[in-house]
Amino acid sequence: MKPEREQWSSKIGFILATAGSAVGLGNIWKFPYLVGENGGAAFIILYLICVVLVGLPIVIAEILIGRTAQKNPVGSFRELSKSNPFWIGIGLLGVITGFIILSYYNVIAGWSIGYVVESIKGTFENIDNPKAGGDLFISLSSSSFWSVGFHFLFMVFTVYIVYFGVTKGIEKAGKILMPTLLILIILLVIRGVTLEGAQKGINYLIQADFSVITTKTVLLALGQAFFSLSLGMGALLTYGSYMSKKENIPSSAISIVGLDTFVAILAGFMIFPALFALGMQPDQGPALIYNILPIMFNYIPGGYIFRIFFFLLLSMAALTSTISLMEVITSFVVDELKTKREITVIILGLIVFSIGVPSALSSGVLKDFTIFGLTYFDLFDFIAANIFLPLGGIFIALFTGWFWSIKKALPSLLEGADDFNPTLIKTWIFLIKFVAPVMVLIILLSSLGVL
Ligand code: PFF
């Protein structure tokens, strides 16, 4: 007899776990610095357009494929394509992408836990300028012991949760971590916007200046929407495979995308008003979170505790994302090789940890070791996030709209959603067949330098 596949115990459990996958370092680390470097409110508006026109339709498609087949990415494509090797390959590409992303994403996630520990120890207390903050970051992240040690610790947390399975591990973690994360972010937003001089930062986030928008900005916004929604590698597909056929996919997808976008925008309101209030510049690039922010808290009343809150928040956001990456590869091995989840996740954790070690050393001893001019870390990030994710996204859209076909996809989508607004469903069909594949192809070609 086939063992029962686990299912989410409630709709809210599914939404929180999936929003947990989406809300991550992308929202709290990357989105604010992209906003800061690309014109504030104008970038936010552009981002919202990309989320609605490309992100949401593919979120629905990915969850739908998983829920229909009730299998991991490879198993799902195999089943729905009637064992067509090309589509099985697309499922496999998703699993491999998850593997690669987890290996380096976990390194940055490790830094966030490292920063919680350093904040508690008071390491940042007497540092009074961003340059010294940057030097401190370099000395921490280039220490092999610090960087690899926290990479390991974060992998232990991830493995620990996935070990317990879908309801007792992932769903429970989402139900605890996501509300805590929302409370922390709201507290930090209130702290930021009530500082004297915060208004300038608020204006920066609400007054759009479109003159700064270029084609490159549009591509950045689209790429960010993709990464932030965990699209294109089977994470949403895998989470969808644990969803009951009674649930409404479009309405759940809207909640997930809405939460992800809400948290990204809140992250902007958490950071910029405080930054402007202290007379610091918004266009600091990736250095913003780890170099500038720890120092910024020194000038804020209650800064010691708010700094701990901030890095805790970052760690929790990252953890709900690493869990989803781990679940993709775990479900693949468990389904395909019929292994036991518990032992599988421990072995996979050790393998992914080992593959991530060179990434953890990329800021230190392996700094000068480059392949095609990129460090190990940057190379992995480029291949996975700029090439494999968009590629996966294009094929998920093409599969749903053309190969598996709308004729078969639609009845499956309407299970649990037969009362959903027909105009919205028609719009989804148009977006998934035409708009999404073309737009994602453009991001892919541009990141390959073809455009
Ligand atoms: N969405 C996550 C973030 O914004 O940080 C990153 C991510 C998680 C991408 C899980 C892909 C994924 F499967």
Short mmCIF file of C-alpha atoms and ligand atoms in Angstrom, two decimals:
data_model
loop_
_atom_site.label_atom_id
_atom_site.label_comp_id
_atom_site.label_asym_id
_atom_site.label_seq_id
_atom_site.Cartn_x
_atom_site.Cartn_y
_atom_site.Cartn_z
CA MET A 1 0.00 0.00 0.00
CA LYS A 2 1.23 3.49 -0.85
CA PRO A 3 1.94 5.54 2.27
CA GLU A 4 -0.30 8.62 2.65
CA ARG A 5 1.39 11.82 1.52
CA GLU A 6 1.41 14.44 4.26
CA GLN A 7 -0.86 17.48 3.81
CA TRP A 8 -0.93 20.90 5.42
CA SER A 9 -3.29 20.80 8.37
CA SER A 10 -4.89 24.16 7.49
CA LYS A 11 -5.09 26.79 4.79
CA ILE A 12 -3.38 29.35 7.00
CA GLY A 13 -0.59 26.84 7.70
CA PHE A 14 0.03 26.51 3.96
CA ILE A 15 -0.08 30.28 3.41
CA LEU A 16 2.31 31.05 6.27
CA ALA A 17 4.79 28.33 5.27
CA THR A 18 4.76 29.40 1.63
CA ALA A 19 4.95 33.09 2.46
CA GLY A 20 7.82 32.05 4.74
CA SER A 21 9.63 30.62 1.74
CA ALA A 22 9.06 33.84 -0.17
CA VAL A 23 9.93 36.24 2.65
CA GLY A 24 13.67 35.99 3.15
CA LEU A 25 17.01 37.71 2.69
CA GLY A 26 15.63 38.87 -0.66
CA ASN A 27 13.03 41.04 1.08
CA ILE A 28 15.03 42.38 3.97
CA TRP A 29 18.56 42.52 2.63
CA LYS A 30 18.25 42.88 -1.14
CA PHE A 31 14.98 44.76 -1.75
CA PRO A 32 15.92 47.78 0.40
CA TYR A 33 19.32 48.22 -1.21
CA LEU A 34 17.84 47.90 -4.70
CA VAL A 35 15.28 50.57 -3.75
CA GLY A 36 18.11 52.72 -2.39
CA GLU A 37 20.23 52.42 -5.52
CA ASN A 38 17.41 52.73 -8.03
CA GLY A 39 15.36 55.73 -7.14
CA GLY A 40 13.14 54.84 -4.17
CA ALA A 41 9.40 54.97 -4.88
CA ALA A 42 9.81 54.66 -8.66
CA PHE A 43 11.52 51.29 -8.20
CA ILE A 44 8.81 50.13 -5.80
CA ILE A 45 6.08 50.89 -8.35
CA LEU A 46 7.96 49.08 -11.08
CA TYR A 47 8.46 46.13 -8.77
CA LEU A 48 4.74 45.97 -8.02
CA ILE A 49 3.92 45.86 -11.73
CA CYS A 50 6.36 42.95 -12.24
CA VAL A 51 4.89 41.09 -9.29
CA VAL A 52 1.35 41.34 -10.62
CA LEU A 53 2.03 40.68 -14.30
CA VAL A 54 4.70 38.00 -14.05
CA GLY A 55 5.13 36.87 -10.45
CA LEU A 56 1.57 36.08 -9.44
CA PRO A 57 0.65 34.11 -12.62
CA ILE A 58 3.72 31.86 -12.24
CA VAL A 59 3.11 31.42 -8.49
CA ILE A 60 -0.36 30.10 -9.36
CA ALA A 61 1.05 27.83 -12.10
CA GLU A 62 3.76 26.37 -9.87
CA ILE A 63 1.42 25.61 -6.98
CA LEU A 64 -1.07 24.14 -9.45
CA ILE A 65 1.44 21.72 -10.99
CA GLY A 66 2.45 20.48 -7.54
CA ARG A 67 -1.07 20.18 -6.23
CA THR A 68 -2.30 18.32 -9.30
CA ALA A 69 0.51 15.75 -9.33
CA GLN A 70 1.07 15.62 -5.52
CA LYS A 71 4.77 14.92 -6.06
CA ASN A 72 8.24 16.49 -5.95
CA PRO A 73 9.30 18.59 -8.99
CA VAL A 74 10.73 15.66 -10.96
CA GLY A 75 7.81 13.35 -10.12
CA SER A 76 5.28 16.07 -10.93
CA PHE A 77 6.68 16.85 -14.37
CA ARG A 78 7.05 13.13 -15.07
CA GLU A 79 3.42 12.49 -14.22
CA LEU A 80 1.85 15.45 -16.00
CA SER A 81 4.03 15.18 -19.12
CA LYS A 82 3.53 11.41 -19.36
CA SER A 83 7.26 10.78 -18.79
CA ASN A 84 8.57 13.18 -21.41
CA PRO A 85 12.35 13.32 -20.73
CA PHE A 86 12.63 17.03 -21.51
CA TRP A 87 10.09 17.99 -18.85
CA ILE A 88 11.57 15.55 -16.34
CA GLY A 89 14.83 17.40 -16.99
CA ILE A 90 13.12 20.70 -16.13
CA GLY A 91 12.00 19.22 -12.79
CA LEU A 92 15.55 18.04 -12.17
CA LEU A 93 16.90 21.49 -13.02
CA GLY A 94 14.67 22.85 -10.23
CA VAL A 95 16.06 20.38 -7.71
CA ILE A 96 19.65 21.17 -8.72
CA THR A 97 18.93 24.90 -8.49
CA GLY A 98 17.53 24.42 -4.98
CA PHE A 99 20.66 22.57 -4.03
CA ILE A 100 22.97 25.31 -5.32
CA ILE A 101 20.95 28.21 -3.86
CA LEU A 102 20.73 26.54 -0.46
CA SER A 103 24.51 26.04 -0.37
CA TYR A 104 25.32 29.75 -0.58
CA TYR A 105 22.10 31.29 0.76
CA ASN A 106 22.76 29.42 3.97
CA VAL A 107 26.11 31.20 4.26
CA ILE A 108 24.50 34.67 4.31
CA ALA A 109 21.80 33.31 6.61
CA GLY A 110 24.64 32.15 8.89
CA TRP A 111 26.00 35.69 8.99
CA SER A 112 22.63 36.91 10.27
CA ILE A 113 22.81 34.53 13.24
CA GLY A 114 26.45 35.58 13.68
CA TYR A 115 25.28 39.19 13.86
CA VAL A 116 22.67 38.30 16.50
CA VAL A 117 25.46 36.82 18.60
CA GLU A 118 27.78 39.81 18.00
CA SER A 119 24.94 42.23 18.82
CA ILE A 120 24.30 40.46 22.12
CA LYS A 121 28.04 40.52 22.88
CA GLY A 122 28.06 44.29 22.25
CA THR A 123 30.65 44.08 19.44
CA PHE A 124 29.17 47.08 17.57
CA GLU A 125 28.75 49.39 20.56
CA ASN A 126 31.81 51.60 20.19
CA ILE A 127 32.00 51.76 16.44
CA ASP A 128 31.02 55.19 15.22
CA ASN A 129 31.37 55.32 11.45
CA PRO A 130 30.27 53.24 8.46
CA LYS A 131 33.85 52.72 7.29
CA ALA A 132 34.74 51.04 10.60
CA GLY A 133 31.47 49.04 10.31
CA GLY A 134 32.63 47.83 6.90
CA ASP A 135 36.04 46.87 8.26
CA LEU A 136 34.40 44.91 11.06
CA PHE A 137 32.19 43.09 8.56
CA ILE A 138 35.24 42.18 6.48
CA SER A 139 37.11 40.89 9.50
CA LEU A 140 34.15 38.76 10.64
CA SER A 141 33.12 37.36 7.27
CA SER A 142 36.70 36.64 6.26
CA SER A 143 37.33 34.61 9.39
CA SER A 144 37.01 30.98 8.30
CA PHE A 145 35.99 29.86 11.77
CA TRP A 146 33.25 32.50 12.11
CA SER A 147 31.84 32.15 8.62
CA VAL A 148 31.95 28.34 8.33
CA GLY A 149 30.84 27.95 11.96
CA PHE A 150 27.66 29.98 11.53
CA HIS A 151 27.04 28.36 8.14
CA PHE A 152 27.08 25.04 9.97
CA LEU A 153 24.85 26.25 12.79
CA PHE A 154 22.26 27.56 10.36
CA MET A 155 22.25 24.26 8.50
CA VAL A 156 21.60 22.48 11.80
CA PHE A 157 18.50 24.68 12.39
CA THR A 158 17.26 24.02 8.87
CA VAL A 159 17.76 20.27 9.09
CA TYR A 160 16.14 20.19 12.52
CA ILE A 161 12.88 21.64 11.21
CA VAL A 162 12.67 19.69 7.96
CA TYR A 163 13.43 16.50 9.92
CA PHE A 164 10.01 16.71 11.56
CA GLY A 165 8.14 16.78 8.25
CA VAL A 166 5.46 18.93 6.72
CA THR A 167 2.97 19.55 9.53
CA LYS A 168 5.07 19.03 12.63
CA GLY A 169 8.16 20.72 11.22
CA ILE A 170 7.62 23.19 8.37
CA GLU A 171 4.04 24.24 9.09
CA LYS A 172 4.67 24.63 12.79
CA ALA A 173 7.80 26.70 12.16
CA GLY A 174 5.87 28.97 9.79
CA LYS A 175 3.08 29.47 12.31
CA ILE A 176 5.56 30.56 14.97
CA LEU A 177 8.21 32.38 12.94
CA MET A 178 6.03 34.37 10.53
CA PRO A 179 3.83 36.15 13.12
CA THR A 180 6.94 36.84 15.27
CA LEU A 181 8.67 38.25 12.22
CA LEU A 182 5.71 40.53 11.49
CA ILE A 183 5.65 41.82 15.07
CA LEU A 184 9.41 42.52 15.03
CA ILE A 185 9.29 44.32 11.71
CA ILE A 186 6.37 46.50 12.82
CA LEU A 187 8.21 47.39 16.04
CA LEU A 188 11.28 48.36 14.01
CA VAL A 189 9.21 50.40 11.54
CA ILE A 190 7.65 52.32 14.42
CA ARG A 191 11.11 52.91 15.90
CA GLY A 192 12.41 54.20 12.55
CA VAL A 193 9.55 56.49 11.54
CA THR A 194 9.32 58.14 14.95
CA LEU A 195 12.94 59.32 14.90
CA GLU A 196 13.48 63.02 14.40
CA GLY A 197 14.14 63.73 10.74
CA ALA A 198 12.55 60.48 9.55
CA GLN A 199 10.19 62.33 7.21
CA LYS A 200 12.86 62.66 4.52
CA GLY A 201 13.19 58.89 4.36
CA ILE A 202 9.43 58.45 4.21
CA ASN A 203 9.25 60.92 1.32
CA TYR A 204 11.97 58.98 -0.46
CA LEU A 205 9.74 55.90 -0.34
CA ILE A 206 6.52 57.57 -1.45
CA GLN A 207 7.53 60.24 -3.95
CA ALA A 208 8.26 58.65 -7.29
CA ASP A 209 10.83 60.13 -9.65
CA PHE A 210 10.56 58.14 -12.86
CA SER A 211 13.44 59.93 -14.54
CA VAL A 212 15.85 57.49 -12.88
CA ILE A 213 14.23 54.42 -14.45
CA THR A 214 16.19 52.73 -17.24
CA THR A 215 15.86 49.36 -18.97
CA LYS A 216 18.34 48.00 -16.47
CA THR A 217 16.07 49.07 -13.60
CA VAL A 218 13.13 47.22 -15.14
CA LEU A 219 15.23 44.07 -15.43
CA LEU A 220 16.42 44.38 -11.85
CA ALA A 221 12.84 44.72 -10.64
CA LEU A 222 11.73 41.68 -12.60
CA GLY A 223 14.67 39.57 -11.41
CA GLN A 224 14.03 40.62 -7.85
CA ALA A 225 10.32 39.74 -8.10
CA PHE A 226 11.34 36.30 -9.26
CA PHE A 227 13.85 35.59 -6.52
CA SER A 228 11.70 37.11 -3.82
CA LEU A 229 8.69 34.95 -4.69
CA SER A 230 10.88 31.78 -4.67
CA LEU A 231 9.85 31.16 -8.26
CA GLY A 232 11.27 28.91 -10.92
CA MET A 233 12.84 26.05 -8.96
CA GLY A 234 10.02 23.98 -7.60
CA ALA A 235 9.81 25.33 -4.03
CA LEU A 236 6.22 26.48 -4.53
CA LEU A 237 5.53 23.35 -6.55
CA THR A 238 6.73 21.17 -3.66
CA TYR A 239 4.70 23.12 -1.09
CA GLY A 240 1.72 22.94 -3.47
CA SER A 241 2.07 19.16 -3.54
CA TYR A 242 1.05 19.04 0.14
CA MET A 243 -2.08 21.10 -0.52
CA SER A 244 -5.54 19.62 -0.46
CA LYS A 245 -7.65 19.72 -3.63
CA LYS A 246 -10.35 21.47 -1.63
CA GLU A 247 -8.27 24.63 -1.21
CA ASN A 248 -8.51 27.66 -3.44
CA ILE A 249 -5.20 28.20 -5.28
CA PRO A 250 -5.72 31.72 -6.70
CA SER A 251 -6.84 33.19 -3.40
CA SER A 252 -3.98 31.50 -1.48
CA ALA A 253 -1.51 32.73 -4.12
CA ILE A 254 -2.78 36.30 -3.74
CA SER A 255 -2.29 36.11 0.05
CA ILE A 256 1.25 34.72 -0.36
CA VAL A 257 2.30 37.29 -2.94
CA GLY A 258 0.61 40.04 -0.90
CA LEU A 259 2.47 39.07 2.28
CA ASP A 260 5.80 38.87 0.50
CA THR A 261 5.33 42.31 -1.05
CA PHE A 262 4.04 43.81 2.20
CA VAL A 263 7.13 42.60 4.10
CA ALA A 264 9.49 43.94 1.40
CA ILE A 265 7.87 47.37 1.57
CA LEU A 266 7.84 47.33 5.37
CA ALA A 267 11.56 46.52 5.23
CA GLY A 268 11.99 49.75 3.28
CA PHE A 269 10.07 51.67 5.94
CA MET A 270 12.12 49.98 8.63
CA ILE A 271 15.44 51.08 7.13
CA PHE A 272 15.19 54.34 5.13
CA PRO A 273 13.50 56.70 7.62
CA ALA A 274 16.16 55.81 10.21
CA LEU A 275 18.95 56.08 7.65
CA PHE A 276 17.82 59.52 6.49
CA ALA A 277 17.20 60.67 10.06
CA LEU A 278 20.85 59.96 10.79
CA GLY A 279 22.02 61.71 7.63
CA MET A 280 23.27 58.53 5.93
CA GLN A 281 23.03 57.81 2.19
CA PRO A 282 20.52 55.29 0.78
CA ASP A 283 22.63 54.06 -2.15
CA GLN A 284 25.01 51.81 -0.25
CA GLY A 285 24.46 48.63 -2.26
CA PRO A 286 24.78 45.20 -0.65
CA ALA A 287 26.82 46.71 2.21
CA LEU A 288 23.69 48.34 3.61
CA ILE A 289 22.58 45.62 6.01
CA TYR A 290 25.81 44.21 7.40
CA ASN A 291 28.08 47.27 7.27
CA ILE A 292 25.90 50.31 7.87
CA LEU A 293 22.90 49.16 9.89
CA PRO A 294 24.73 47.73 12.89
CA ILE A 295 26.40 51.13 13.31
CA MET A 296 23.18 53.06 12.67
CA PHE A 297 21.63 51.50 15.77
CA ASN A 298 24.32 53.15 17.92
CA TYR A 299 22.63 56.50 17.30
CA ILE A 300 19.09 55.32 18.02
CA PRO A 301 17.54 55.29 21.51
CA GLY A 302 17.20 51.65 22.56
CA GLY A 303 19.60 50.74 19.74
CA TYR A 304 21.16 47.78 21.56
CA ILE A 305 17.89 45.89 21.77
CA PHE A 306 16.55 47.02 18.38
CA ARG A 307 19.76 45.78 16.73
CA ILE A 308 19.24 42.34 18.26
CA PHE A 309 15.61 42.40 17.06
CA PHE A 310 16.73 43.36 13.59
CA PHE A 311 19.18 40.50 13.14
CA LEU A 312 16.77 38.05 14.75
CA LEU A 313 14.18 39.13 12.23
CA LEU A 314 16.67 38.64 9.39
CA SER A 315 17.56 35.17 10.70
CA MET A 316 13.94 34.09 10.99
CA ALA A 317 13.14 35.32 7.50
CA ALA A 318 16.13 33.40 6.16
CA LEU A 319 15.24 30.25 8.09
CA THR A 320 11.74 29.89 6.62
CA SER A 321 13.40 30.19 3.19
CA THR A 322 16.22 27.69 3.79
CA ILE A 323 13.60 25.23 5.06
CA SER A 324 11.75 25.44 1.74
CA LEU A 325 14.95 24.97 -0.26
CA MET A 326 15.81 21.93 1.86
CA GLU A 327 12.31 20.52 1.47
CA VAL A 328 12.61 20.59 -2.34
CA ILE A 329 15.67 18.36 -2.35
CA THR A 330 14.44 16.21 0.54
CA SER A 331 11.08 15.50 -1.07
CA PHE A 332 12.87 14.65 -4.31
CA VAL A 333 15.12 12.06 -2.66
CA VAL A 334 12.40 10.67 -0.40
CA ASP A 335 9.89 10.28 -3.27
CA GLU A 336 12.27 9.02 -5.91
CA LEU A 337 14.55 6.78 -3.88
CA LYS A 338 11.95 5.82 -1.27
CA THR A 339 14.28 6.70 1.57
CA LYS A 340 13.30 7.75 5.09
CA ARG A 341 12.90 11.49 5.57
CA GLU A 342 14.86 11.66 8.84
CA ILE A 343 18.10 10.12 7.62
CA THR A 344 17.76 11.72 4.17
CA VAL A 345 17.58 15.24 5.55
CA ILE A 346 20.62 14.73 7.78
CA ILE A 347 22.73 13.39 4.91
CA LEU A 348 21.55 16.12 2.53
CA GLY A 349 22.30 18.73 5.19
CA LEU A 350 25.88 17.48 5.45
CA ILE A 351 26.33 17.42 1.67
CA VAL A 352 24.87 20.91 1.11
CA PHE A 353 26.90 22.24 4.02
CA SER A 354 30.11 20.87 2.47
CA ILE A 355 29.31 22.29 -0.94
CA GLY A 356 28.64 25.65 0.73
CA VAL A 357 32.01 25.76 2.52
CA PRO A 358 33.89 27.32 -0.43
CA SER A 359 31.14 29.98 -0.58
CA ALA A 360 31.63 30.62 3.15
CA LEU A 361 35.34 31.07 2.48
CA SER A 362 34.78 33.33 -0.55
CA SER A 363 35.05 36.48 1.56
CA GLY A 364 38.21 35.21 3.25
CA VAL A 365 40.85 32.68 2.25
CA LEU A 366 39.26 32.00 -1.15
CA LYS A 367 38.76 35.68 -1.96
CA ASP A 368 41.26 35.61 -4.80
CA PHE A 369 40.21 32.25 -6.15
CA THR A 370 38.01 33.13 -9.12
CA ILE A 371 36.40 31.29 -11.99
CA PHE A 372 35.40 33.49 -14.98
CA GLY A 373 36.37 36.44 -12.77
CA LEU A 374 33.80 35.53 -10.11
CA THR A 375 34.37 34.15 -6.62
CA TYR A 376 32.88 30.76 -5.85
CA PHE A 377 30.00 32.47 -4.07
CA ASP A 378 29.28 34.95 -6.87
CA LEU A 379 29.54 32.23 -9.48
CA PHE A 380 26.96 30.05 -7.72
CA ASP A 381 24.68 33.02 -7.23
CA PHE A 382 24.98 34.05 -10.87
CA ILE A 383 24.31 30.58 -12.28
CA ALA A 384 21.41 29.78 -9.98
CA ALA A 385 19.63 33.10 -9.55
CA ASN A 386 20.31 34.72 -12.92
CA ILE A 387 20.20 31.72 -15.24
CA PHE A 388 18.50 28.69 -13.70
CA LEU A 389 15.61 30.47 -11.94
CA PRO A 390 14.45 32.43 -14.99
CA LEU A 391 14.91 29.33 -17.16
CA GLY A 392 12.76 27.31 -14.75
CA GLY A 393 10.18 30.10 -14.72
CA ILE A 394 9.89 30.24 -18.51
CA PHE A 395 9.39 26.49 -18.71
CA ILE A 396 6.85 26.41 -15.88
CA ALA A 397 4.83 29.03 -17.75
CA LEU A 398 5.21 27.28 -21.12
CA PHE A 399 4.39 23.90 -19.61
CA THR A 400 1.20 25.16 -17.98
CA GLY A 401 0.03 27.32 -20.86
CA TRP A 402 0.95 25.10 -23.81
CA PHE A 403 2.32 21.60 -23.18
CA TRP A 404 0.20 20.33 -20.34
CA SER A 405 -2.21 22.92 -21.78
CA ILE A 406 -4.83 25.20 -20.33
CA LYS A 407 -7.50 22.63 -21.28
CA LYS A 408 -6.14 20.28 -18.60
CA ALA A 409 -4.75 22.89 -16.21
CA LEU A 410 -7.96 24.84 -15.91
CA PRO A 411 -10.25 22.15 -14.44
CA SER A 412 -7.53 21.39 -11.93
CA LEU A 413 -7.19 25.07 -11.03
CA LEU A 414 -10.93 25.37 -10.57
CA GLU A 415 -10.98 22.54 -8.01
CA GLY A 416 -11.54 24.46 -4.81
CA ALA A 417 -11.80 27.72 -6.76
CA ASP A 418 -14.93 27.36 -8.89
CA ASP A 419 -16.40 30.54 -7.47
CA PHE A 420 -13.33 32.58 -8.39
CA ASN A 421 -13.91 35.63 -10.58
CA PRO A 422 -13.96 34.39 -14.25
CA THR A 423 -12.37 37.59 -15.60
CA LEU A 424 -9.41 37.11 -13.29
CA ILE A 425 -9.06 33.50 -14.44
CA LYS A 426 -9.09 34.65 -18.09
CA THR A 427 -6.46 37.25 -17.28
CA TRP A 428 -4.30 34.56 -15.67
CA ILE A 429 -4.55 32.41 -18.83
CA PHE A 430 -3.42 35.33 -20.99
CA LEU A 431 -0.54 36.22 -18.66
CA ILE A 432 0.74 32.67 -18.26
CA LYS A 433 0.58 31.87 -22.00
CA PHE A 434 2.03 35.06 -23.40
CA VAL A 435 3.21 37.77 -21.03
CA ALA A 436 5.13 35.77 -18.41
CA PRO A 437 7.26 33.62 -20.76
CA VAL A 438 8.24 36.59 -22.93
CA MET A 439 9.08 38.86 -20.03
CA VAL A 440 11.14 36.22 -18.23
CA LEU A 441 12.98 35.38 -21.45
CA ILE A 442 13.98 39.03 -21.59
CA ILE A 443 15.45 38.91 -18.05
CA LEU A 444 17.36 35.76 -18.93
CA LEU A 445 18.83 37.16 -22.14
CA SER A 446 19.80 40.36 -20.41
CA SER A 447 21.59 38.58 -17.57
CA LEU A 448 23.51 36.58 -20.17
CA GLY A 449 24.54 39.85 -21.78
CA VAL A 450 22.67 39.09 -25.01
CA LEU A 451 20.41 42.15 -24.60
N1 PFF B 1 12.47 34.01 -1.66
C1 PFF B 1 13.67 33.94 -0.88
C2 PFF B 1 14.09 35.35 -0.53
O1 PFF B 1 13.48 36.32 -0.97
O2 PFF B 1 15.07 35.50 0.19
C3 PFF B 1 14.77 33.21 -1.58
C4 PFF B 1 14.38 31.88 -2.11
C5 PFF B 1 13.88 30.92 -1.24
C6 PFF B 1 14.46 31.61 -3.44
C7 PFF B 1 13.45 29.70 -1.70
C8 PFF B 1 14.04 30.40 -3.96
C9 PFF B 1 13.53 29.46 -3.06
F1 PFF B 1 13.13 28.33 -3.50
#
